[in-house]
CSV table of C-alpha atoms and ligand atoms in Angstrom, one decimal:
chain,number,residue,atom,x,y,z
E,1,UNK,CA,5.3,16.9,26.9
E,2,UNK,CA,5.2,18.8,30.2
E,3,UNK,CA,8.4,20.4,31.4
E,4,UNK,CA,8.3,20.0,35.2
E,5,UNK,CA,10.9,22.4,36.5
E,6,UNK,CA,10.5,23.5,40.0
E,7,UNK,CA,12.3,26.8,39.2
E,8,UNK,CA,10.3,27.7,36.2
E,9,UNK,CA,6.7,27.6,35.4
E,10,UNK,CA,7.4,27.2,31.7
E,11,UNK,CA,6.0,24.1,29.8
E,12,UNK,CA,8.0,22.6,26.9
E,13,UNK,CA,5.5,24.2,24.5
E,14,UNK,CA,6.2,27.6,25.9
E,15,UNK,CA,10.0,27.0,25.5
E,16,UNK,CA,9.3,25.8,22.0
E,17,UNK,CA,7.4,28.9,21.1
E,18,UNK,CA,10.1,31.1,22.5
E,19,UNK,CA,12.9,29.1,20.7
E,20,UNK,CA,11.1,29.2,17.4
E,21,UNK,CA,10.8,33.0,17.4
E,22,UNK,CA,14.5,33.6,17.9
E,23,UNK,CA,17.4,34.0,15.6
E,24,UNK,CA,20.7,32.0,16.0
E,25,UNK,CA,22.4,35.0,17.8
E,26,UNK,CA,19.4,35.5,20.1
E,27,UNK,CA,19.2,31.8,20.9
E,28,UNK,CA,22.9,31.6,21.7
E,29,UNK,CA,22.6,34.7,23.9
E,30,UNK,CA,19.4,33.8,25.7
E,31,UNK,CA,20.1,30.1,26.3
E,32,UNK,CA,23.8,29.1,25.7
E,33,UNK,CA,25.8,32.1,26.9
E,34,UNK,CA,27.4,32.2,30.3
E,35,UNK,CA,24.4,33.8,31.9
E,36,UNK,CA,22.0,32.0,29.6
E,37,UNK,CA,18.9,30.1,30.8
E,38,UNK,CA,20.3,26.8,30.0
E,39,UNK,CA,23.6,27.2,31.9
E,40,UNK,CA,21.4,28.3,34.8
E,41,UNK,CA,19.3,25.2,34.6
E,42,UNK,CA,22.4,22.9,34.2
E,43,UNK,CA,23.8,24.4,37.4
E,44,UNK,CA,20.5,23.7,39.2
E,45,UNK,CA,20.7,19.9,38.4
E,46,UNK,CA,23.0,19.4,41.4
E,47,UNK,CA,20.7,21.3,43.7
E,48,UNK,CA,17.7,19.0,43.1
E,49,UNK,CA,16.6,16.5,45.7
E,50,UNK,CA,18.2,13.2,45.1
E,51,UNK,CA,15.1,11.4,43.9
E,52,UNK,CA,14.3,14.3,41.4
E,53,UNK,CA,17.9,14.8,40.1
E,54,UNK,CA,17.7,12.2,37.3
E,55,UNK,CA,14.4,13.4,35.9
E,56,UNK,CA,15.4,17.1,36.1
E,57,UNK,CA,18.7,16.3,34.3
E,58,UNK,CA,17.0,14.4,31.6
E,59,UNK,CA,14.6,17.2,30.8
E,60,UNK,CA,17.3,19.8,30.8
E,61,UNK,CA,19.2,17.6,28.4
E,62,UNK,CA,16.3,17.3,26.0
E,63,UNK,CA,15.9,21.1,26.0
E,64,UNK,CA,19.6,21.5,25.3
E,65,UNK,CA,19.6,19.1,22.4
E,66,UNK,CA,16.5,20.7,21.0
E,67,UNK,CA,18.1,24.2,21.1
E,68,UNK,CA,21.3,22.8,19.5
E,69,UNK,CA,19.2,21.1,16.7
E,70,UNK,CA,17.3,24.3,16.1
E,71,UNK,CA,20.6,26.2,15.7
E,72,UNK,CA,21.9,23.6,13.3
E,73,UNK,CA,18.7,23.9,11.2
E,74,UNK,CA,18.9,27.7,11.1
E,75,UNK,CA,22.6,27.5,10.2
E,76,UNK,CA,22.0,25.1,7.3
E,77,UNK,CA,19.4,27.5,5.9
E,78,UNK,CA,16.7,24.7,5.7
E,79,UNK,CA,14.4,26.9,7.7
E,80,UNK,CA,14.5,30.1,5.7
E,81,UNK,CA,11.1,31.2,4.6
E,82,UNK,CA,10.7,31.7,0.9
E,83,UNK,CA,11.0,35.5,0.5
E,84,UNK,CA,9.2,37.2,-2.3
E,85,UNK,CA,12.5,38.7,-3.4
E,86,UNK,CA,14.1,35.4,-4.1
E,87,UNK,CA,13.8,34.0,-7.6
E,88,UNK,CA,13.1,30.4,-8.3
E,89,UNK,CA,14.6,29.8,-11.7
E,90,UNK,CA,12.8,26.5,-12.1
E,91,UNK,CA,9.3,27.9,-11.6
E,92,UNK,CA,7.3,27.6,-14.9
E,93,UNK,CA,5.7,31.0,-14.3
E,94,UNK,CA,6.8,34.6,-13.8
E,95,UNK,CA,7.0,36.3,-10.4
E,96,UNK,CA,4.0,38.5,-11.1
E,97,UNK,CA,1.7,35.7,-12.4
E,98,UNK,CA,-1.6,35.9,-10.6
E,99,UNK,CA,-2.3,33.0,-8.2
E,100,UNK,CA,-5.2,31.6,-10.4
E,101,UNK,CA,-3.0,31.5,-13.5
E,102,UNK,CA,-0.2,29.5,-11.9
E,103,UNK,CA,0.0,25.7,-12.8
E,104,UNK,CA,-2.4,23.9,-10.5
E,105,UNK,CA,-0.2,21.3,-8.9
E,106,UNK,CA,2.1,24.0,-7.6
E,107,UNK,CA,-0.9,25.4,-5.7
E,108,UNK,CA,-2.2,22.3,-4.1
E,109,UNK,CA,-0.2,19.3,-3.1
E,110,UNK,CA,-2.3,16.5,-4.7
E,111,UNK,CA,-3.1,13.2,-3.2
E,112,UNK,CA,-2.2,9.5,-3.5
E,113,UNK,CA,-3.7,7.7,-6.5
E,114,UNK,CA,-7.0,5.8,-5.8
E,115,UNK,CA,-5.2,2.5,-6.7
E,116,UNK,CA,-2.5,3.2,-4.1
E,117,UNK,CA,-5.0,4.2,-1.5
E,118,UNK,CA,-7.0,1.0,-1.9
E,119,UNK,CA,-4.0,-1.2,-2.2
E,120,UNK,CA,-2.8,0.0,1.2
E,121,UNK,CA,-6.3,-0.6,2.6
E,122,UNK,CA,-6.5,-4.1,1.2
E,123,UNK,CA,-3.0,-5.1,2.4
E,124,UNK,CA,-3.9,-3.9,5.9
E,125,UNK,CA,-7.0,-6.1,5.8
E,126,UNK,CA,-5.0,-9.2,4.8
E,127,UNK,CA,-2.3,-8.4,7.4
E,128,UNK,CA,-4.9,-8.3,10.1
E,129,UNK,CA,-6.0,-11.7,8.8
E,130,UNK,CA,-2.5,-13.1,9.3
E,131,UNK,CA,-1.2,-12.9,5.7
E,132,UNK,CA,2.3,-12.0,4.7
E,133,UNK,CA,2.9,-9.8,1.6
E,134,UNK,CA,5.2,-10.4,-1.3
E,135,UNK,CA,5.3,-8.3,-4.4
E,136,UNK,CA,5.3,-9.9,-7.9
E,137,UNK,CA,7.6,-9.1,-10.8
E,138,UNK,CA,7.1,-7.1,-13.9
E,139,UNK,CA,9.1,-9.5,-16.1
E,140,UNK,CA,9.2,-13.2,-15.8
E,141,UNK,CA,9.8,-16.5,-17.7
E,142,UNK,CA,7.9,-19.3,-19.3
E,143,UNK,CA,8.5,-21.6,-16.3
E,144,UNK,CA,6.8,-19.3,-13.8
E,145,UNK,CA,4.1,-18.0,-16.1
E,146,UNK,CA,3.1,-21.4,-17.5
E,147,UNK,CA,5.1,-24.6,-16.9
E,148,UNK,CA,5.1,-24.5,-13.0
E,149,UNK,CA,1.3,-23.7,-13.2
E,150,UNK,CA,0.5,-26.9,-15.1
E,151,UNK,CA,0.4,-25.4,-18.6
E,152,UNK,CA,3.0,-27.6,-20.4
E,153,UNK,CA,4.5,-26.3,-23.6
E,154,UNK,CA,1.8,-26.4,-26.4
E,155,UNK,CA,-1.1,-26.5,-23.9
E,156,UNK,CA,-4.1,-24.7,-25.6
E,157,UNK,CA,-5.1,-22.9,-22.4
E,158,UNK,CA,-1.9,-20.8,-22.8
E,159,UNK,CA,-3.8,-18.7,-25.3
E,160,UNK,CA,-6.2,-17.4,-22.6
E,161,UNK,CA,-3.3,-15.6,-21.0
E,162,UNK,CA,-1.8,-14.2,-24.2
E,163,UNK,CA,0.8,-11.6,-23.2
E,164,UNK,CA,3.8,-9.8,-24.4
E,165,UNK,CA,7.1,-11.6,-25.0
E,166,UNK,CA,10.6,-10.1,-25.3
E,167,UNK,CA,13.0,-11.2,-28.1
E,168,UNK,CA,14.9,-13.1,-25.3
E,169,UNK,CA,11.7,-15.1,-24.5
E,170,UNK,CA,10.9,-13.3,-21.3
E,171,UNK,CA,7.3,-12.6,-20.6
E,172,UNK,CA,5.4,-9.7,-19.1
E,173,UNK,CA,3.3,-11.5,-16.5
E,174,UNK,CA,-0.4,-11.8,-17.4
E,175,UNK,CA,-1.4,-12.6,-13.9
E,176,UNK,CA,0.1,-12.7,-10.4
E,177,UNK,CA,-0.2,-16.5,-10.4
E,178,UNK,CA,3.4,-16.4,-11.8
E,179,UNK,CA,4.5,-16.1,-8.1
E,180,UNK,CA,2.7,-19.2,-6.9
E,181,UNK,CA,5.7,-21.6,-7.5
E,182,UNK,CA,8.1,-19.2,-5.8
E,183,UNK,CA,5.8,-18.8,-2.8
E,184,UNK,CA,5.4,-22.5,-2.4
E,185,UNK,CA,9.2,-23.0,-2.4
E,186,UNK,CA,10.0,-20.1,-0.2
E,187,UNK,CA,7.6,-20.2,2.7
E,188,UNK,CA,7.2,-22.8,5.5
E,189,UNK,CA,3.8,-24.4,5.9
E,190,UNK,CA,1.3,-23.0,7.0
E,191,UNK,CA,1.6,-20.7,4.0
E,192,UNK,CA,-0.5,-17.5,4.0
E,193,UNK,CA,0.7,-14.9,1.5
E,194,UNK,CA,-0.9,-12.2,-0.6
E,195,UNK,CA,0.9,-11.0,-3.7
E,196,UNK,CA,0.1,-7.6,-5.3
E,197,UNK,CA,1.6,-7.0,-8.7
E,198,UNK,CA,1.4,-5.3,-12.0
E,199,UNK,CA,0.0,-7.4,-14.9
E,200,UNK,CA,0.0,-7.0,-18.7
E,201,UNK,CA,-2.2,-8.5,-21.4
E,202,UNK,CA,-2.1,-8.3,-25.1
E,203,UNK,CA,-5.6,-6.9,-25.6
E,204,UNK,CA,-7.5,-4.1,-27.3
E,205,UNK,CA,-8.5,-1.6,-24.6
E,206,UNK,CA,-12.1,-0.6,-23.8
E,207,UNK,CA,-14.0,0.7,-20.8
E,208,UNK,CA,-13.4,-2.6,-18.9
E,209,UNK,CA,-10.1,-3.8,-20.4
E,210,UNK,CA,-6.6,-2.4,-20.1
E,211,UNK,CA,-3.3,-3.8,-21.3
E,212,UNK,CA,-1.8,-2.9,-17.9
E,213,UNK,CA,-3.5,-3.4,-14.6
E,214,UNK,CA,-3.0,-4.8,-11.0
E,215,UNK,CA,-3.9,-8.1,-9.4
E,216,UNK,CA,-3.7,-9.4,-5.9
E,217,UNK,CA,-3.0,-13.1,-5.6
E,218,UNK,CA,-3.6,-15.1,-2.5
E,219,UNK,CA,-1.9,-18.4,-1.6
E,220,UNK,CA,-2.9,-20.5,1.4
E,221,UNK,CA,-1.5,-24.0,2.2
E,222,UNK,CA,-1.8,-26.1,5.3
E,223,UNK,CA,-3.1,-29.5,6.5
E,224,UNK,CA,-6.7,-30.4,5.7
E,225,UNK,CA,-7.6,-27.2,3.9
E,226,UNK,CA,-10.9,-27.4,2.0
E,227,UNK,CA,-13.0,-25.2,-0.3
E,228,UNK,CA,-15.0,-24.0,2.7
E,229,UNK,CA,-11.9,-22.4,4.2
E,230,UNK,CA,-11.4,-20.7,0.8
E,231,UNK,CA,-15.0,-19.4,0.7
E,232,UNK,CA,-14.9,-18.1,4.3
E,233,UNK,CA,-11.5,-16.4,3.8
E,234,UNK,CA,-12.4,-14.6,0.6
E,235,UNK,CA,-15.8,-13.6,2.0
E,236,UNK,CA,-14.3,-12.2,5.2
E,237,UNK,CA,-11.9,-10.2,3.1
E,238,UNK,CA,-14.5,-8.8,0.8
E,239,UNK,CA,-16.9,-7.9,3.6
E,240,UNK,CA,-14.0,-5.9,5.3
E,241,UNK,CA,-13.3,-4.3,1.9
E,242,UNK,CA,-16.8,-3.3,1.1
E,243,UNK,CA,-17.6,-2.7,4.8
E,244,UNK,CA,-20.9,-4.6,4.5
E,245,UNK,CA,-22.3,-8.1,4.9
E,246,UNK,CA,-22.4,-10.0,1.6
E,247,UNK,CA,-24.1,-13.1,0.2
E,248,UNK,CA,-21.9,-15.3,-2.0
E,249,UNK,CA,-22.3,-17.7,-4.9
E,250,UNK,CA,-19.9,-19.9,-6.7
E,251,UNK,CA,-19.9,-20.5,-10.4
E,252,UNK,CA,-17.8,-23.2,-12.2
E,253,UNK,CA,-14.7,-21.9,-14.0
E,254,UNK,CA,-11.5,-23.3,-15.5
E,255,UNK,CA,-7.9,-22.6,-14.6
E,256,UNK,CA,-5.1,-25.2,-15.3
E,257,UNK,CA,-3.5,-24.5,-12.0
E,258,UNK,CA,-6.5,-25.1,-9.7
E,259,UNK,CA,-8.8,-28.1,-9.2
E,260,UNK,CA,-11.7,-27.6,-8.6
E,261,UNK,CA,-11.8,-24.0,-9.9
E,262,UNK,CA,-14.5,-21.4,-9.2
E,263,UNK,CA,-15.6,-17.9,-10.0
E,264,UNK,CA,-16.4,-16.1,-6.8
E,265,UNK,CA,-19.6,-14.1,-7.0
E,266,UNK,CA,-20.9,-11.6,-4.4
E,267,UNK,CA,-24.3,-9.9,-3.8
E,268,UNK,CA,-24.1,-6.3,-5.0
E,269,UNK,CA,-22.8,-4.3,-2.0
E,270,UNK,CA,-24.8,-1.2,-3.2
E,271,UNK,CA,-28.3,-2.4,-3.9
E,272,UNK,CA,-28.9,-5.5,-1.8
E,273,UNK,CA,-29.6,-7.6,-4.9
E,274,UNK,CA,-32.4,-5.2,-6.1
E,275,UNK,CA,-30.3,-4.3,-9.2
E,276,UNK,CA,-28.4,-1.1,-10.0
E,277,UNK,CA,-26.0,0.2,-12.6
E,278,UNK,CA,-23.0,-1.2,-10.8
E,279,UNK,CA,-24.2,-4.8,-10.9
E,280,UNK,CA,-25.7,-4.2,-14.3
E,281,UNK,CA,-29.2,-4.8,-12.8
E,282,UNK,CA,-28.4,-8.5,-11.9
E,283,UNK,CA,-27.9,-8.1,-8.2
E,284,UNK,CA,-24.7,-10.0,-8.3
E,285,UNK,CA,-21.0,-9.2,-9.2
E,286,UNK,CA,-18.4,-11.7,-10.4
E,287,UNK,CA,-15.4,-10.7,-8.4
E,288,UNK,CA,-12.5,-13.2,-8.8
E,289,UNK,CA,-11.2,-16.5,-10.0
E,290,UNK,CA,-10.1,-19.0,-7.3
E,291,UNK,CA,-9.7,-22.7,-6.6
E,292,UNK,CA,-7.9,-25.5,-4.8
E,293,UNK,CA,-4.2,-25.5,-5.8
E,294,UNK,CA,-3.7,-28.3,-8.3
E,295,UNK,CA,-1.7,-31.3,-7.0
E,296,UNK,CA,0.8,-30.9,-9.9
E,297,UNK,CA,1.4,-27.2,-8.9
E,298,UNK,CA,1.9,-28.2,-5.2
E,299,UNK,CA,4.3,-31.0,-6.2
E,300,UNK,CA,6.2,-28.6,-8.5
E,301,UNK,CA,6.5,-26.2,-5.5
E,302,UNK,CA,8.1,-29.0,-3.4
E,303,UNK,CA,4.9,-29.7,-1.4
E,304,UNK,CA,3.5,-33.2,-1.0
E,305,UNK,CA,-0.2,-33.0,-2.2
E,306,UNK,CA,-1.0,-36.2,-0.2
E,307,UNK,CA,-0.1,-34.4,3.0
E,308,UNK,CA,-1.1,-30.8,2.4
E,309,UNK,CA,-3.8,-28.9,0.4
E,310,UNK,CA,-4.4,-25.3,-0.2
E,311,UNK,CA,-6.3,-22.6,-2.2
E,312,UNK,CA,-5.4,-19.6,-4.3
E,313,UNK,CA,-7.2,-16.7,-5.8
E,314,UNK,CA,-6.5,-13.8,-8.0
E,315,UNK,CA,-8.5,-10.6,-8.4
E,316,UNK,CA,-8.1,-7.3,-10.2
E,317,UNK,CA,-7.3,-4.4,-8.0
E,318,UNK,CA,-8.5,-1.9,-10.7
E,319,UNK,CA,-11.8,-3.7,-11.0
E,320,UNK,CA,-12.5,-3.7,-7.3
E,321,UNK,CA,-11.6,0.0,-7.0
E,322,UNK,CA,-13.9,0.7,-9.9
E,323,UNK,CA,-16.8,-1.2,-8.3
E,324,UNK,CA,-16.3,0.5,-4.9
E,325,UNK,CA,-16.1,4.0,-6.4
E,326,UNK,CA,-18.6,3.7,-9.2
E,327,UNK,CA,-15.9,4.4,-11.9
E,328,UNK,CA,-17.2,3.5,-15.3
E,329,UNK,CA,-14.0,3.4,-17.4
E,330,UNK,CA,-10.9,1.5,-16.3
E,331,UNK,CA,-8.8,3.7,-18.6
E,332,UNK,CA,-9.4,6.7,-16.3
E,333,UNK,CA,-7.3,5.0,-13.6
E,334,UNK,CA,-4.2,5.3,-15.8
E,335,UNK,CA,-5.0,8.5,-17.5
E,336,UNK,CA,-3.5,11.0,-15.1
E,337,UNK,CA,-6.6,13.2,-15.7
E,338,UNK,CA,-6.6,15.8,-12.9
E,339,UNK,CA,-10.4,16.2,-12.9
E,340,UNK,CA,-10.7,12.5,-12.2
E,341,UNK,CA,-7.9,12.3,-9.7
E,342,UNK,CA,-9.0,15.4,-7.7
E,343,UNK,CA,-12.0,13.4,-6.5
E,344,UNK,CA,-9.8,11.2,-4.4
P,1,LIG,N1,-4.7,-16.0,-12.4
P,1,LIG,C1,-6.1,-16.1,-12.6
P,1,LIG,C2,-6.5,-15.0,-13.6
P,1,LIG,O1,-5.8,-14.1,-13.8
P,1,LIG,C3,-6.9,-16.0,-11.3
P,1,LIG,C4,-6.7,-17.1,-10.4
P,1,LIG,C5,-5.7,-17.1,-9.4
P,1,LIG,C6,-7.5,-18.3,-10.4
P,1,LIG,C7,-5.5,-18.1,-8.6
P,1,LIG,C8,-7.3,-19.3,-9.5
P,1,LIG,C9,-6.3,-19.2,-8.6
P,1,LIG,O2,-7.6,-15.0,-14.1
């Protein structure tokens, strides 16, 4: 900001520098006292040419508020520099501990977790594509986890999503599809929503399986929506995420809540199908389950499947972050290991 006083050649930055170097008493004397600079400037407002009065007054006012705020901050003590004589009784080291021996996180501020970084990046991509965002829940019920998704009680496919149950018969969601029914009921058509959420599965952990992980679900419903819309939408997103053009393949799959169902497969973004360690030397990577939302699921969500159609997908955030960054063990993402996290 440039301070355009006629009477002074000072810019706002110069005022700022001056103000920052002064104590409360000095500030009051130099700017707010009877003979202070500010009083002088306030008097001069009236002497400005008519067309310049308003602008001049506005700028003097900004300066006045700025000085008052600075005084408030100084008075509240927020601005006091940490003097070496002060003792921080909460610090887990003594005053004379050499810099190198102090706990590391006190020396550097750290960074956001790679999962958080990529989640923000992914949601931005979907927002640009016109999607809304809704977070899933970390505890749910049988209706949202199974019944509303076309798994009636006793359906054998329930076993594929074996998860944790509480004594009260609540369930820790094994996928973000638990939100589909709520989304169908809540949003007006056309529906375009992505749902990030934490998921849990009752499984033994290894380099590619964790009991806790994140998924991002997509739900899209409108008139005349076909599988080609689904392929194009998912491909556009993945190309933005990997920042490269991709070839795609579709493999058959099975989910009770979609029909037809598919496994979405992309050409390896790193080796152009030549084969590398990330794609396990196949040139292709299976990236997510998807399909056209089953008519029973649409109906249960209050949408007439004769009038409307739509698609859904669900992919693992952890897995995408692993592929993009060449991380070989999913457990590192939840380990809190500083050597690992420092790389991001
Ligand atoms: N929920 C499925 C899973 O966890 C993925 C999926 C979502 C498939 C939506 C189809 C439609 O494997």
